[in-house]
Short mmCIF file of C-alpha atoms in Angstrom, two decimals:
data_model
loop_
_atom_site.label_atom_id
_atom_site.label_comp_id
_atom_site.label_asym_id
_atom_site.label_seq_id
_atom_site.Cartn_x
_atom_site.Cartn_y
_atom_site.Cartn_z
CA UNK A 1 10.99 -8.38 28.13
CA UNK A 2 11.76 -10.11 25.01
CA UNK A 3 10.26 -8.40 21.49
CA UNK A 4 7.74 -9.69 19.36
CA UNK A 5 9.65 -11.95 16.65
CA UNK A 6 8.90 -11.52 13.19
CA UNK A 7 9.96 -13.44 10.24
CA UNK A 8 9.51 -11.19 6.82
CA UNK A 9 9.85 -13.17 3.82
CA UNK A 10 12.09 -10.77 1.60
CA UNK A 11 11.54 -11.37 -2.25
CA UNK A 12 14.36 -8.55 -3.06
CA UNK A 13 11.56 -6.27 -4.29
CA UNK A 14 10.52 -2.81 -2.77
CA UNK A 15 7.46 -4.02 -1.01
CA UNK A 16 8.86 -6.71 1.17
CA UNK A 17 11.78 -4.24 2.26
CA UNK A 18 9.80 -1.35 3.40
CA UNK A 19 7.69 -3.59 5.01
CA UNK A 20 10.92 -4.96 6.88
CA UNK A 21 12.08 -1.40 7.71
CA UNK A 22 8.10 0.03 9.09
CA UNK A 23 8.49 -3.42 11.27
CA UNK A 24 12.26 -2.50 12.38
CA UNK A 25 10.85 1.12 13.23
CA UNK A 26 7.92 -0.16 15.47
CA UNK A 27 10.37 -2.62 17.50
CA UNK A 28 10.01 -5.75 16.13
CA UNK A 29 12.67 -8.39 16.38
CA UNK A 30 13.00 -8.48 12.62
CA UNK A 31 14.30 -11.62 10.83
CA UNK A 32 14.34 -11.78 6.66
CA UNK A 33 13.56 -15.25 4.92
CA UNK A 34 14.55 -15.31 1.15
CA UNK A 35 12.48 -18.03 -0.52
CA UNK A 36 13.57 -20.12 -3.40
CA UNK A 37 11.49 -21.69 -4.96
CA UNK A 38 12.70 -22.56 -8.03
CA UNK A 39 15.32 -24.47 -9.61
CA UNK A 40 18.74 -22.59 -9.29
CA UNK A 41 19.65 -23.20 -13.30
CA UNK A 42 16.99 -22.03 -14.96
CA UNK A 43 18.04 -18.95 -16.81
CA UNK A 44 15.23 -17.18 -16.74
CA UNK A 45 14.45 -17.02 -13.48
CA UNK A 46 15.06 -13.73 -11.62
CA UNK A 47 15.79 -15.36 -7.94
CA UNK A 48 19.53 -14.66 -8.38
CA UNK A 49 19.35 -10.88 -8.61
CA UNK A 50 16.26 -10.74 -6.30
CA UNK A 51 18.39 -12.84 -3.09
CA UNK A 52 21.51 -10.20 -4.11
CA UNK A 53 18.57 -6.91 -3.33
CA UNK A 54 17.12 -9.10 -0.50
CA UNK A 55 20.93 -9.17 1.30
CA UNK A 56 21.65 -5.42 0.31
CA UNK A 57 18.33 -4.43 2.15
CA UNK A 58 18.95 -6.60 5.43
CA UNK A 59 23.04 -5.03 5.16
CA UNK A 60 21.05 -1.75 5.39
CA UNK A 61 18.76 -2.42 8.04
CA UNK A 62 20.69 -4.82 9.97
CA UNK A 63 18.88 -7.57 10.10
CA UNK A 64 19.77 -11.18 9.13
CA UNK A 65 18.57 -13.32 6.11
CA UNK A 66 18.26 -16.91 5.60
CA UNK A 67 18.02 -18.54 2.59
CA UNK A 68 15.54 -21.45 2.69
CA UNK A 69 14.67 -23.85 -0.41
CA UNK A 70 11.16 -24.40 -0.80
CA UNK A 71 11.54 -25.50 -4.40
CA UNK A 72 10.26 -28.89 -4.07
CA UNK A 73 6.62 -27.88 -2.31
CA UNK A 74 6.68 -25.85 -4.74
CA UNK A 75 7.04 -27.80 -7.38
CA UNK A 76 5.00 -30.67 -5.80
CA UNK A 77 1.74 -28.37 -4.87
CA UNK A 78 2.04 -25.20 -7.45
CA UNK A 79 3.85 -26.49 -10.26
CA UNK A 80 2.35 -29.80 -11.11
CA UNK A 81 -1.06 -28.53 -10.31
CA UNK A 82 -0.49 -25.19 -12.79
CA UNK A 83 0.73 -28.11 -15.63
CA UNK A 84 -2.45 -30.22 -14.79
CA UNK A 85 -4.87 -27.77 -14.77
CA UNK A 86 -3.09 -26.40 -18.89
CA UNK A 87 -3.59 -30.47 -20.10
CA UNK A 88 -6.61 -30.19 -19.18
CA UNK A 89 -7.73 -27.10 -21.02
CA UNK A 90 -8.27 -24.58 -18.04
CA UNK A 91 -6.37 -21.55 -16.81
CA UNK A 92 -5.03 -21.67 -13.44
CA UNK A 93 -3.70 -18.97 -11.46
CA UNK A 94 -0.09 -20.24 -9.70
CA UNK A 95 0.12 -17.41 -7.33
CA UNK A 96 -3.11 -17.77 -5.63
CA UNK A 97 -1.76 -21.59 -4.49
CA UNK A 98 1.37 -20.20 -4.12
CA UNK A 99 0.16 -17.99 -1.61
CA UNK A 100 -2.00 -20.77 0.07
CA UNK A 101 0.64 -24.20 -0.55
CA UNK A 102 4.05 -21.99 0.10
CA UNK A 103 4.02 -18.66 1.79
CA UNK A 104 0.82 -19.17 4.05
CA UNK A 105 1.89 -22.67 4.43
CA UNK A 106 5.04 -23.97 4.10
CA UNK A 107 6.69 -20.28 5.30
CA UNK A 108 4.21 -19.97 7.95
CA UNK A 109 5.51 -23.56 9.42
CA UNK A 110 9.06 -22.79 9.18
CA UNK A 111 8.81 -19.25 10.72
CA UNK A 112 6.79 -20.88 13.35
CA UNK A 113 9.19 -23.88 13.89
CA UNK A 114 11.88 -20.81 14.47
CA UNK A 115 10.20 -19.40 16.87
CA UNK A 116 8.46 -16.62 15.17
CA UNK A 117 5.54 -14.94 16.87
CA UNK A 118 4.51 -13.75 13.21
CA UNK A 119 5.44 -13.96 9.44
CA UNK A 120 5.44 -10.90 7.47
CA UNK A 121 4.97 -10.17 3.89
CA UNK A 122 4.73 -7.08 1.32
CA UNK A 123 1.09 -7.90 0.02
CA UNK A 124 -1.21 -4.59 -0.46
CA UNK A 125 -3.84 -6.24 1.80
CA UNK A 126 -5.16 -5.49 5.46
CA UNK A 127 -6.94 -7.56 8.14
CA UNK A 128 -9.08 -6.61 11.04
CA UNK A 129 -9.82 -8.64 14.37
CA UNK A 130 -13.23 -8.96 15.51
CA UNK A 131 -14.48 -10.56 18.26
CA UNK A 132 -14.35 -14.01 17.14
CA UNK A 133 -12.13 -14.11 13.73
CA UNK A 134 -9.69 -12.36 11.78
CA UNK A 135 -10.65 -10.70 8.57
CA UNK A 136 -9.29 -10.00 5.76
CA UNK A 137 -9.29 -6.74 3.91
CA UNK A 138 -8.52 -4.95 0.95
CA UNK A 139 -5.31 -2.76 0.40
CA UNK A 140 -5.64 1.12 0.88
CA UNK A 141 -4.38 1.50 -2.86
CA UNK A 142 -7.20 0.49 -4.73
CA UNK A 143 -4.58 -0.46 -8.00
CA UNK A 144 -2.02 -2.59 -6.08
CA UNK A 145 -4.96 -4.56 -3.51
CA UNK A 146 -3.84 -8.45 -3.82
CA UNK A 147 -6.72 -9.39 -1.37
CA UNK A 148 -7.83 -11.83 -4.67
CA UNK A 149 -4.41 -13.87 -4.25
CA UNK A 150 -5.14 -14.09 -0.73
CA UNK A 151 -8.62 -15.61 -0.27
CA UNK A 152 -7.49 -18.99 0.81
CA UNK A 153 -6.28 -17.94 3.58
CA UNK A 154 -7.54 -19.43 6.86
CA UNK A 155 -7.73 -17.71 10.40
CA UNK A 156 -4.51 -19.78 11.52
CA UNK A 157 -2.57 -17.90 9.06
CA UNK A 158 -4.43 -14.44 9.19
CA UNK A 159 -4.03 -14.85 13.27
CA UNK A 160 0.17 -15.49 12.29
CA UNK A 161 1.08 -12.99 10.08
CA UNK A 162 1.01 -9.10 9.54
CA UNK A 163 0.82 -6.89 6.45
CA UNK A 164 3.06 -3.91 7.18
CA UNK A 165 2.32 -1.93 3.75
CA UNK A 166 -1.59 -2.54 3.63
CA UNK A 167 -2.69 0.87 4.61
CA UNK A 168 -0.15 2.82 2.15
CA UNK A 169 -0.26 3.76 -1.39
CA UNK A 170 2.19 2.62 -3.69
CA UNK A 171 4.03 5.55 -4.18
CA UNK A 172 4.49 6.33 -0.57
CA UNK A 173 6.36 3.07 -0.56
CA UNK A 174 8.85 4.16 -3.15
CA UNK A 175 9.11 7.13 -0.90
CA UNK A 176 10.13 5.48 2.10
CA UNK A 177 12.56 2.88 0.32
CA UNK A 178 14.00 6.12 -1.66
CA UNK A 179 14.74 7.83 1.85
CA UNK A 180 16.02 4.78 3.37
CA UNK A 181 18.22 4.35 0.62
CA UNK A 182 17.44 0.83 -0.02
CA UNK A 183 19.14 -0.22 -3.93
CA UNK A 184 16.13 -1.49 -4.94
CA UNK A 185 13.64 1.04 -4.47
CA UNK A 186 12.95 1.84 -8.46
CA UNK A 187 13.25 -1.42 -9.18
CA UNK A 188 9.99 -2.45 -11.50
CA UNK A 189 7.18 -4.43 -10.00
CA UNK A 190 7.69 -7.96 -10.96
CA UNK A 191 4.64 -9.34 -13.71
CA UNK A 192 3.65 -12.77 -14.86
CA UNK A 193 5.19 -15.84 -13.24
CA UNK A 194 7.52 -16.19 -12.57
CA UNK A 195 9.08 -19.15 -13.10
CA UNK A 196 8.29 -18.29 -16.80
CA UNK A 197 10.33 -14.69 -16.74
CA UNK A 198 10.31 -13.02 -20.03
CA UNK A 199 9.97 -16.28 -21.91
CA UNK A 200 7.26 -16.65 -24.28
CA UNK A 201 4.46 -18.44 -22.31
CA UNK A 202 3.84 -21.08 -25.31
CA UNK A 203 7.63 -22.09 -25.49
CA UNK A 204 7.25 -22.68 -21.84
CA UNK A 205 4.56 -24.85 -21.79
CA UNK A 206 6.54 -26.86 -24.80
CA UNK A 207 9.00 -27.61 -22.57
CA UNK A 208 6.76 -29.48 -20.23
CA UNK A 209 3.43 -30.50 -21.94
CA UNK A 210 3.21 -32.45 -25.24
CA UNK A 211 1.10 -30.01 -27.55
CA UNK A 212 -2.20 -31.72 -29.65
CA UNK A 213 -2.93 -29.91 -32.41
CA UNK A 214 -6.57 -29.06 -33.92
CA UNK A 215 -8.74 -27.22 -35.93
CA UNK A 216 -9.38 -23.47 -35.77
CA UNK A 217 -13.20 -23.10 -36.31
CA UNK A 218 -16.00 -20.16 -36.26
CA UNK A 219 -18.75 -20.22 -33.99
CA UNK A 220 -20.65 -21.12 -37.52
CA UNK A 221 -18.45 -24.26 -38.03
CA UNK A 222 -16.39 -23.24 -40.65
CA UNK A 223 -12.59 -24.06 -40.50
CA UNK A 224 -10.24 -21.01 -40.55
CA UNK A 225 -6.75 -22.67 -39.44
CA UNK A 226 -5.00 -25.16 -37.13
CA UNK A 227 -4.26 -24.22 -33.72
CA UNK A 228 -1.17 -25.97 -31.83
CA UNK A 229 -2.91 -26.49 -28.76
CA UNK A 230 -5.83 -25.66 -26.74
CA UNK A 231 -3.68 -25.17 -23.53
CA UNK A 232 -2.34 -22.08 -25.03
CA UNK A 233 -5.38 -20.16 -25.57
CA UNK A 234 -7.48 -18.30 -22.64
CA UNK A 235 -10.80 -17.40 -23.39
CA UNK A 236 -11.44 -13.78 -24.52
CA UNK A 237 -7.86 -13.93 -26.18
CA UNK A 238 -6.85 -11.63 -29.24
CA UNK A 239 -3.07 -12.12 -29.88
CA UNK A 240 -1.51 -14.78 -31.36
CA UNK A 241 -4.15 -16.81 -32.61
CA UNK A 242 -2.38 -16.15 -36.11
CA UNK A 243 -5.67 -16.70 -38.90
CA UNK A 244 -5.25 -12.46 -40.10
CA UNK A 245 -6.32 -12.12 -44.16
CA UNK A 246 -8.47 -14.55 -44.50
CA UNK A 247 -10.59 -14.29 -47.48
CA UNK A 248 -14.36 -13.96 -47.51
CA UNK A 249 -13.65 -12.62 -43.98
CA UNK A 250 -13.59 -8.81 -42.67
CA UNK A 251 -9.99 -7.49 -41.62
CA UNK A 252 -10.84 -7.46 -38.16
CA UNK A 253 -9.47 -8.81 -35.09
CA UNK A 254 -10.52 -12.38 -33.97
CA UNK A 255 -11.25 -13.73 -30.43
CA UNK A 256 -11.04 -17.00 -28.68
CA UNK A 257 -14.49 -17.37 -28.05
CA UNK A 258 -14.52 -20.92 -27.12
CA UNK A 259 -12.16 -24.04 -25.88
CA UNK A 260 -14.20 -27.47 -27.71
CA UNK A 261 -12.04 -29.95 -25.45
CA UNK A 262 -14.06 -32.73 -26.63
CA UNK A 263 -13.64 -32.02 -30.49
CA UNK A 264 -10.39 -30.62 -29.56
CA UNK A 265 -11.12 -27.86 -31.59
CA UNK A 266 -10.52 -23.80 -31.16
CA UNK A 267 -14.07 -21.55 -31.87
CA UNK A 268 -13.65 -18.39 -32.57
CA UNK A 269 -14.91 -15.18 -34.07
CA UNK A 270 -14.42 -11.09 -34.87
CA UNK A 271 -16.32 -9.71 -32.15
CA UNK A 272 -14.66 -9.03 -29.01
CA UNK A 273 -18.07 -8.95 -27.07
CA UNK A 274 -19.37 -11.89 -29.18
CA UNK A 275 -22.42 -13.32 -26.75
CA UNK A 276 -20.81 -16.52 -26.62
CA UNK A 277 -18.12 -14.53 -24.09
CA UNK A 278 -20.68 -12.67 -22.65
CA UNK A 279 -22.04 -14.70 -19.02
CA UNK A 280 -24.37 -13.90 -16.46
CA UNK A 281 -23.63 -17.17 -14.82
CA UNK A 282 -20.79 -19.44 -12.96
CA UNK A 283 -19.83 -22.33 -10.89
CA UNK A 284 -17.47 -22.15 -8.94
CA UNK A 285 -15.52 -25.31 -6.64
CA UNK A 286 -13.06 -26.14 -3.83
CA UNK A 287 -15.07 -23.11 -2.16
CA UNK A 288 -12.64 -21.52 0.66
CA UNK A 289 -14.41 -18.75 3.43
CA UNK A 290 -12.26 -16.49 5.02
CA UNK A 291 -16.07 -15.39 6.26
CA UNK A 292 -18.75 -16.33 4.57
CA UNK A 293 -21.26 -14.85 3.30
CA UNK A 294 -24.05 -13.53 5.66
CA UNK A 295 -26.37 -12.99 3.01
CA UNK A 296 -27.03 -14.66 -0.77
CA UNK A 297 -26.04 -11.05 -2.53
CA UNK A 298 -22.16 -9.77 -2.39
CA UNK A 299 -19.84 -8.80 -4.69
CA UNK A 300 -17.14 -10.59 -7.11
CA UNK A 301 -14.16 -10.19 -8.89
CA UNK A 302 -13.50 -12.93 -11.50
CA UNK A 303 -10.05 -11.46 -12.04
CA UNK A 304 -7.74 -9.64 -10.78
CA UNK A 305 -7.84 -5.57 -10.65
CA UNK A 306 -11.75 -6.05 -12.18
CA UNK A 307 -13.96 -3.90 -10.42
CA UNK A 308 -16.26 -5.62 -8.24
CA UNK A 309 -19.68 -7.07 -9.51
CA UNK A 310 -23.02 -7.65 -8.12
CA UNK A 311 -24.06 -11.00 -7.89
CA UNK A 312 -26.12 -13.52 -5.60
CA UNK A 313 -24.79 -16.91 -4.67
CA UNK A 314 -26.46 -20.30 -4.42
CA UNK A 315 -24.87 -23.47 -2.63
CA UNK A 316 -25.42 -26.50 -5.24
CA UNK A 317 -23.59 -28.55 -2.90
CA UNK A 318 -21.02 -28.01 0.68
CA UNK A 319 -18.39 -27.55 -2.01
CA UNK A 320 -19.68 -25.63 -5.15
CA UNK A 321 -21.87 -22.56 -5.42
CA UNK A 322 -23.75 -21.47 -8.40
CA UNK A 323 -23.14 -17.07 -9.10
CA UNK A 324 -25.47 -15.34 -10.95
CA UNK A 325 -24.66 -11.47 -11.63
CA UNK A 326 -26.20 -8.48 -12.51
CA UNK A 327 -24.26 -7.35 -15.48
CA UNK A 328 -22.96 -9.61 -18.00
CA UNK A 329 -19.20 -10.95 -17.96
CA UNK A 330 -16.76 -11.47 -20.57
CA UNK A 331 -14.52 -13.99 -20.77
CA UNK A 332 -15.52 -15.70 -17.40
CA UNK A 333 -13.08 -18.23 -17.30
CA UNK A 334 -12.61 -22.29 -15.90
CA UNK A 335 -9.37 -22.73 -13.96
CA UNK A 336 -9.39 -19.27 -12.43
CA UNK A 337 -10.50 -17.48 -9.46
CA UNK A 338 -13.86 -15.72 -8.62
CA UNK A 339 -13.12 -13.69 -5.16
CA UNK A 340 -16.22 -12.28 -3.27
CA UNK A 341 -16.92 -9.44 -1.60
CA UNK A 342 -18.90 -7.43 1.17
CA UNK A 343 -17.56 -3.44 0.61
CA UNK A 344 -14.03 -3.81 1.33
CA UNK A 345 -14.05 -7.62 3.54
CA UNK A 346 -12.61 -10.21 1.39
CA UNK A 347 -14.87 -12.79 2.12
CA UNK A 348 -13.26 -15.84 0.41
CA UNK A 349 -13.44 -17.60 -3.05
CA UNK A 350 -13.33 -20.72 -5.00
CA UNK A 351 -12.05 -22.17 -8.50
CA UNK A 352 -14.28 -21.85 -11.82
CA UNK A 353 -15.67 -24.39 -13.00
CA UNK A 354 -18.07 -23.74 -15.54
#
């Protein structure tokens, strides 16, 4: 009897390559995919050294690795969509439609195409089959869950794929890859995106997006400086807004308290829980169930690593939903992701919109 194929996609960090080697240890017929998906001479990017710890760690298993190019979906349904979303003043979040557009998607055909009975990747998350669907569920390590990058997906790819690492903290991970000898396995975690590496994110978006400068105002109107452009502020932001000393002002931090895309203008103030940043309400768009809600009250995450909130959902339309919470939230912000929750069951998610 033939074994169950399984195509891992192998980023060259620690996660992905003890999830190869628990797979190779239960009997899977393990095959690594390296994914590029960026340009090959952009300095900054990482994908180099990560394909060079990818190879080392199938050499030590024994398995083989492909290299496959999926730079231009990515740039085509991540990349465009992340400069979009900055010109027109919101925050997006690329890995969450990476996940859907290239691993869950483009990956998920490929592997498929090959002949895979399953893809494979090293995401902290869990799912659970029930009688009629798959769900999807938060890692065992509370810190390292990624079920909020993972809402979108559907029950075609929760049915396809398997999350090896799931039920494990982090540091038994480093364990195992320690033991197996694997080169990478005190490698760092990789942060930000990264097809922006250790660049400043501002001289990124330079490169790409023509900046429109504006006014720097107080939420009492009064002009305090120029800002170089809206798309490279977030809401809730303290660093680099660059108006410090001003006179007739306290020497106290200031906060982006507001984006003014109309007036193009920046609002700000000194008070990190200002009221203006403080919500009780959202809407939220291009809605996506993994299982939806039974019942109007769950819980939310409106970023990642937050603990989860109480709130109550009401459909406006098939497509948006209007969240009201319990407790106030700072910083609730347009362009990203508001997950929801029922105890540990990701339940699905959608885009903020207001």
């Amino acid at each position: 009897m033939s074994k169950i194929k399984v195509i891992i996609g192998m980023s060259g960090g620690v996660d992905s390559s003890v999830s190869a080697l628990l797979l190779k240890e239960q009997g899977y017929d393990v095959h690594g995919v390296f994914m590029k998906n960026w340009q090959d001479d952009d300095e900054h990017c990482t994908a180099e050294i990560d394909a060079s710890d990818a190879k080392a760690v199938c050499a030590t298993l024994g398995i083989p690795l492909s290299i496959i190019n999926f730079s231009k979906d990515y740039w085509d349904h991540v990349f465009q969509y992340f400069l979009d979303e900055h010109q027109a003043g919101r925050t997006p979040n690329p890995d969450i439609l990476c996940n859907k557009e290239i691993k869950f998607k483009a990956f998920l055909d490929y592997a498929l195409e090959q002949g895979a009975d399953f893809i494979a990747t090293g995401h902290y998350v869990q799912k659970n089959e029930t009688e009629n669907n798959f769900q999807l569920i938060k890692g065992v390590d509370q810190n390292k869950d990624q079920s909020y990058f993972l809402y979108t997906l559907g029950q075609r790819a929760l049915s396809n794929s398997l999350f090896p690492i799931g039920h494990l903290e982090k540091s038994k991970v480093r364990e195992l890859a320690e033991n197996a000898g694997f080169v990478n396995a005190k490698k760092k975690d990789s942060t930000g995106i990264c097809f922006i590496g250790e660049r400043k994110f501002k001289n990124f978006l330079q490169e790409f997006l023509p900046a429109k400068p504006g006014a720097i105002e107080t939420d009492t109107g009064n002009l305090v400086g120029k800002h170089d452009g809206l798309m490279y502020y977030t809401l809730g932001q303290r660093k680099g807004i660059n108006i410090g000393g001003l006179k007739d002002y306290p020497d106290a931090p200031w906060y982006v308290l507001e984006k003014d895309l109309a007036r193009n203008v920046l609002v700000v103030g000194q008070n990190g829980d200002h009221p203006t940043l403080l919500k009780t309400t959202l809407t939220a768009k291009q809605l996506h169930w993994v299982k939806e809600p039974a019942a109007e009250q769950c819980c939310a995450k409106i970023r990642y690593r937050q603990a989860d909130q109480v709130c109550a959902l009401h459909y406006v339309d098939s497509d948006t939903v209007s969240v009201s919470f319990e407790e106030p939230q700072r910083a609730i912000t347009p362009g990203q992701s508001i997950v929801f929750y029922d105890g540990d069951v990701c339940l699905g998610g959608g885009i903020i919109s207001a």
